[in-house]
mmCIF file of C-alpha atoms and ligand atoms in Angstrom:
data_model
loop_
_atom_site.group_PDB
_atom_site.id
_atom_site.type_symbol
_atom_site.label_atom_id
_atom_site.label_comp_id
_atom_site.label_asym_id
_atom_site.label_seq_id
_atom_site.Cartn_x
_atom_site.Cartn_y
_atom_site.Cartn_z
ATOM 1 C CA MET A 1 13.271 -14.524 -7.618
ATOM 2 C CA ASN A 2 10.415 -13.278 -9.795
ATOM 3 C CA GLU A 3 9.073 -9.709 -9.881
ATOM 4 C CA LEU A 4 6.388 -10.282 -7.237
ATOM 5 C CA GLN A 5 8.876 -11.899 -4.868
ATOM 6 C CA ARG A 6 11.315 -9.029 -5.437
ATOM 7 C CA LEU A 7 8.630 -6.447 -4.597
ATOM 8 C CA ILE A 8 7.623 -8.343 -1.462
ATOM 9 C CA ALA A 9 11.299 -8.534 -0.422
ATOM 10 C CA GLU A 10 11.560 -4.782 -0.917
ATOM 11 C CA ALA A 11 8.416 -4.229 1.174
ATOM 12 C CA ARG A 12 9.870 -6.439 3.905
ATOM 13 C CA ASN A 13 13.053 -4.354 3.837
ATOM 14 C CA ALA A 14 10.954 -1.199 4.209
ATOM 15 C CA ALA A 15 9.309 -2.759 7.286
ATOM 16 C CA GLU A 16 12.727 -2.829 8.944
ATOM 17 C CA HIS A 17 12.240 0.930 9.482
ATOM 18 C CA SER A 18 8.780 0.488 10.999
ATOM 19 C CA TYR A 19 8.119 2.585 14.078
ATOM 20 C CA SER A 20 5.662 0.319 15.881
ATOM 21 C CA PRO A 21 6.450 0.431 19.616
ATOM 22 C CA TYR A 22 2.797 -0.024 20.637
ATOM 23 C CA SER A 23 1.639 -2.893 18.472
ATOM 24 C CA GLY A 24 4.916 -4.480 17.422
ATOM 25 C CA PHE A 25 3.165 -5.039 14.075
ATOM 26 C CA ARG A 26 5.724 -4.077 11.457
ATOM 27 C CA VAL A 27 4.502 -3.359 7.932
ATOM 28 C CA GLY A 28 6.365 -2.245 4.832
ATOM 29 C CA ALA A 29 5.145 -1.203 1.418
ATOM 30 C CA VAL A 30 6.577 -0.345 -1.961
ATOM 31 C CA VAL A 31 4.821 1.740 -4.586
ATOM 32 C CA VAL A 32 5.696 1.280 -8.237
ATOM 33 C CA ALA A 33 4.706 4.398 -10.166
ATOM 34 C CA ALA A 34 3.416 4.165 -13.731
ATOM 35 C CA THR A 35 6.847 5.475 -14.752
ATOM 36 C CA GLY A 36 8.537 2.536 -12.992
ATOM 37 C CA SER A 37 9.989 4.606 -10.153
ATOM 38 C CA GLU A 38 9.687 2.964 -6.752
ATOM 39 C CA TYR A 39 8.917 4.485 -3.346
ATOM 40 C CA THR A 40 8.869 2.716 -0.008
ATOM 41 C CA GLY A 41 7.067 3.328 3.255
ATOM 42 C CA CYS A 42 6.649 1.745 6.666
ATOM 43 C CA ASN A 43 4.018 2.104 9.355
ATOM 44 C CA VAL A 44 4.653 4.884 11.866
ATOM 45 C CA GLU A 45 2.704 4.641 15.117
ATOM 46 C CA ASN A 46 1.904 7.437 17.518
ATOM 47 C CA ALA A 47 1.033 7.518 21.226
ATOM 48 C CA ALA A 48 -2.160 9.266 20.097
ATOM 49 C CA TYR A 49 -3.169 6.167 18.162
ATOM 50 C CA ASN A 50 -5.323 7.857 15.544
ATOM 51 C CA HIS A 51 -2.256 9.659 14.228
ATOM 52 C CA THR A 52 -0.652 6.380 13.196
ATOM 53 C CA ILE A 53 0.132 6.134 9.487
ATOM 54 C CA CYS A 54 0.058 2.858 7.566
ATOM 55 C CA ALA A 55 2.998 1.682 5.464
ATOM 56 C CA GLU A 56 0.917 1.901 2.305
ATOM 57 C CA ALA A 57 -0.205 5.468 3.063
ATOM 58 C CA ASN A 58 3.389 6.398 3.863
ATOM 59 C CA ALA A 59 4.625 5.003 0.535
ATOM 60 C CA ILE A 60 1.748 6.591 -1.408
ATOM 61 C CA THR A 61 2.263 10.034 0.112
ATOM 62 C CA THR A 62 6.028 9.771 -0.417
ATOM 63 C CA ALA A 63 5.384 8.991 -4.078
ATOM 64 C CA ALA A 64 2.852 11.813 -4.363
ATOM 65 C CA ALA A 65 5.323 14.240 -2.806
ATOM 66 C CA ALA A 66 7.778 13.245 -5.543
ATOM 67 C CA GLY A 67 5.180 14.139 -8.185
ATOM 68 C CA VAL A 68 3.676 10.702 -8.861
ATOM 69 C CA ARG A 69 0.028 10.788 -9.939
ATOM 70 C CA GLU A 70 -0.385 7.296 -11.441
ATOM 71 C CA ILE A 71 0.567 4.196 -9.457
ATOM 72 C CA ASP A 72 0.854 0.833 -11.161
ATOM 73 C CA THR A 73 1.533 -1.505 -8.243
ATOM 74 C CA ILE A 74 1.684 -1.545 -4.461
ATOM 75 C CA ALA A 75 3.297 -4.439 -2.606
ATOM 76 C CA VAL A 76 2.666 -4.842 1.119
ATOM 77 C CA ALA A 77 4.472 -7.153 3.526
ATOM 78 C CA CYS A 78 4.456 -7.897 7.228
ATOM 79 C CA PRO A 79 7.792 -9.587 7.913
ATOM 80 C CA ASP A 80 6.861 -11.114 11.253
ATOM 81 C CA GLY A 81 4.945 -14.065 9.903
ATOM 82 C CA PHE A 82 1.553 -12.528 9.332
ATOM 83 C CA GLY A 83 -0.359 -12.179 6.134
ATOM 84 C CA CYS A 84 -1.724 -8.668 5.803
ATOM 85 C CA THR A 85 -3.926 -6.759 3.429
ATOM 86 C CA PRO A 86 -4.430 -2.993 3.204
ATOM 87 C CA CYS A 87 -6.979 -1.359 5.507
ATOM 88 C CA GLY A 88 -10.020 0.403 4.076
ATOM 89 C CA ASN A 89 -8.425 3.835 4.317
ATOM 90 C CA CYS A 90 -5.390 2.701 2.316
ATOM 91 C CA ARG A 91 -7.602 1.055 -0.298
ATOM 92 C CA GLN A 92 -9.335 4.404 -0.782
ATOM 93 C CA MET A 93 -5.951 6.153 -1.055
ATOM 94 C CA MET A 94 -4.966 3.618 -3.718
ATOM 95 C CA ARG A 95 -8.153 4.438 -5.611
ATOM 96 C CA GLU A 96 -7.142 8.092 -5.797
ATOM 97 C CA PHE A 97 -3.964 7.169 -7.691
ATOM 98 C CA ASN A 98 -5.586 4.543 -9.916
ATOM 99 C CA VAL A 99 -3.546 1.595 -8.593
ATOM 100 C CA ARG A 100 -3.654 -1.295 -11.066
ATOM 101 C CA ARG A 101 -2.576 -4.151 -8.810
ATOM 102 C CA VAL A 102 -1.934 -4.862 -5.147
ATOM 103 C CA ILE A 103 0.519 -7.540 -4.041
ATOM 104 C CA VAL A 104 0.134 -8.947 -0.534
ATOM 105 C CA THR A 105 1.383 -12.163 1.050
ATOM 106 C CA ASP A 106 -0.218 -15.144 2.635
ATOM 107 C CA GLU A 107 0.918 -16.215 6.105
ATOM 108 C CA ALA A 108 3.764 -18.220 4.552
ATOM 109 C CA GLY A 109 5.013 -15.071 2.825
ATOM 110 C CA GLU A 110 3.994 -16.123 -0.679
ATOM 111 C CA PRO A 111 2.797 -13.296 -2.964
ATOM 112 C CA ILE A 112 -0.894 -12.966 -3.796
ATOM 113 C CA GLU A 113 -1.907 -10.571 -6.566
ATOM 114 C CA TYR A 114 -5.161 -8.610 -6.513
ATOM 115 C CA THR A 115 -6.628 -5.826 -8.567
ATOM 116 C CA LEU A 116 -7.865 -2.809 -6.662
ATOM 117 C CA GLU A 117 -11.352 -3.738 -7.910
ATOM 118 C CA ASP A 118 -10.954 -7.049 -6.025
ATOM 119 C CA LEU A 119 -10.196 -5.186 -2.797
ATOM 120 C CA LEU A 120 -12.476 -2.171 -3.229
ATOM 121 C CA PRO A 121 -15.421 -3.045 -5.451
ATOM 122 C CA HIS A 122 -17.939 -0.337 -6.377
ATOM 123 C CA SER A 123 -15.496 2.293 -5.173
ATOM 124 C CA PHE A 124 -15.832 6.053 -5.138
ATOM 125 C CA GLY A 125 -13.096 7.924 -6.963
ATOM 126 C CA PRO A 126 -12.142 11.198 -8.592
ATOM 127 C CA GLY A 127 -14.408 10.542 -11.586
ATOM 128 C CA ASP A 128 -17.434 10.284 -9.311
ATOM 129 C CA LEU A 129 -17.278 13.889 -8.146
ATOM 130 C CA PRO A 130 -19.932 16.117 -9.723
ATOM 131 C CA SER A 131 -17.232 18.565 -10.847
ATOM 132 C CA SER A 132 -15.591 15.850 -12.969
ATOM 133 C CA ARG A 133 -18.811 15.241 -14.911
ATOM 134 C CA GLU A 134 -19.144 18.701 -16.368
HETATM 135 ZN ZN1 ZN B 201 -3.887 1.359 5.988
#
């Protein structure tokens, strides 16, 4: 098992804790901080749908709560036979923490590696705020 496969396996394990009673769409994610520390998350749905949190956002906020400010890698997996890529909101959250690469899977579960620039070209980030240009 190579590194990408290991990260996808870890993301699939995180999806085992998914709370997805409405969609049945389980998602897991693992964040690898620039320091090498790893943090997992799963999607957590809510009867008021707009309060649902994605697995990637869960893992990112868990890492941030532990003090992480630079994220190297995020791996995302949907263990029920779907390929999945991060939603737009999660891509923007990844931008905030300068994610270097994003690992997703195809429908067969094989890892696919992207840069954040691949997934969110011409993005807006912390350096684009007027206050950061002074
Ligand atoms: Zn998302």
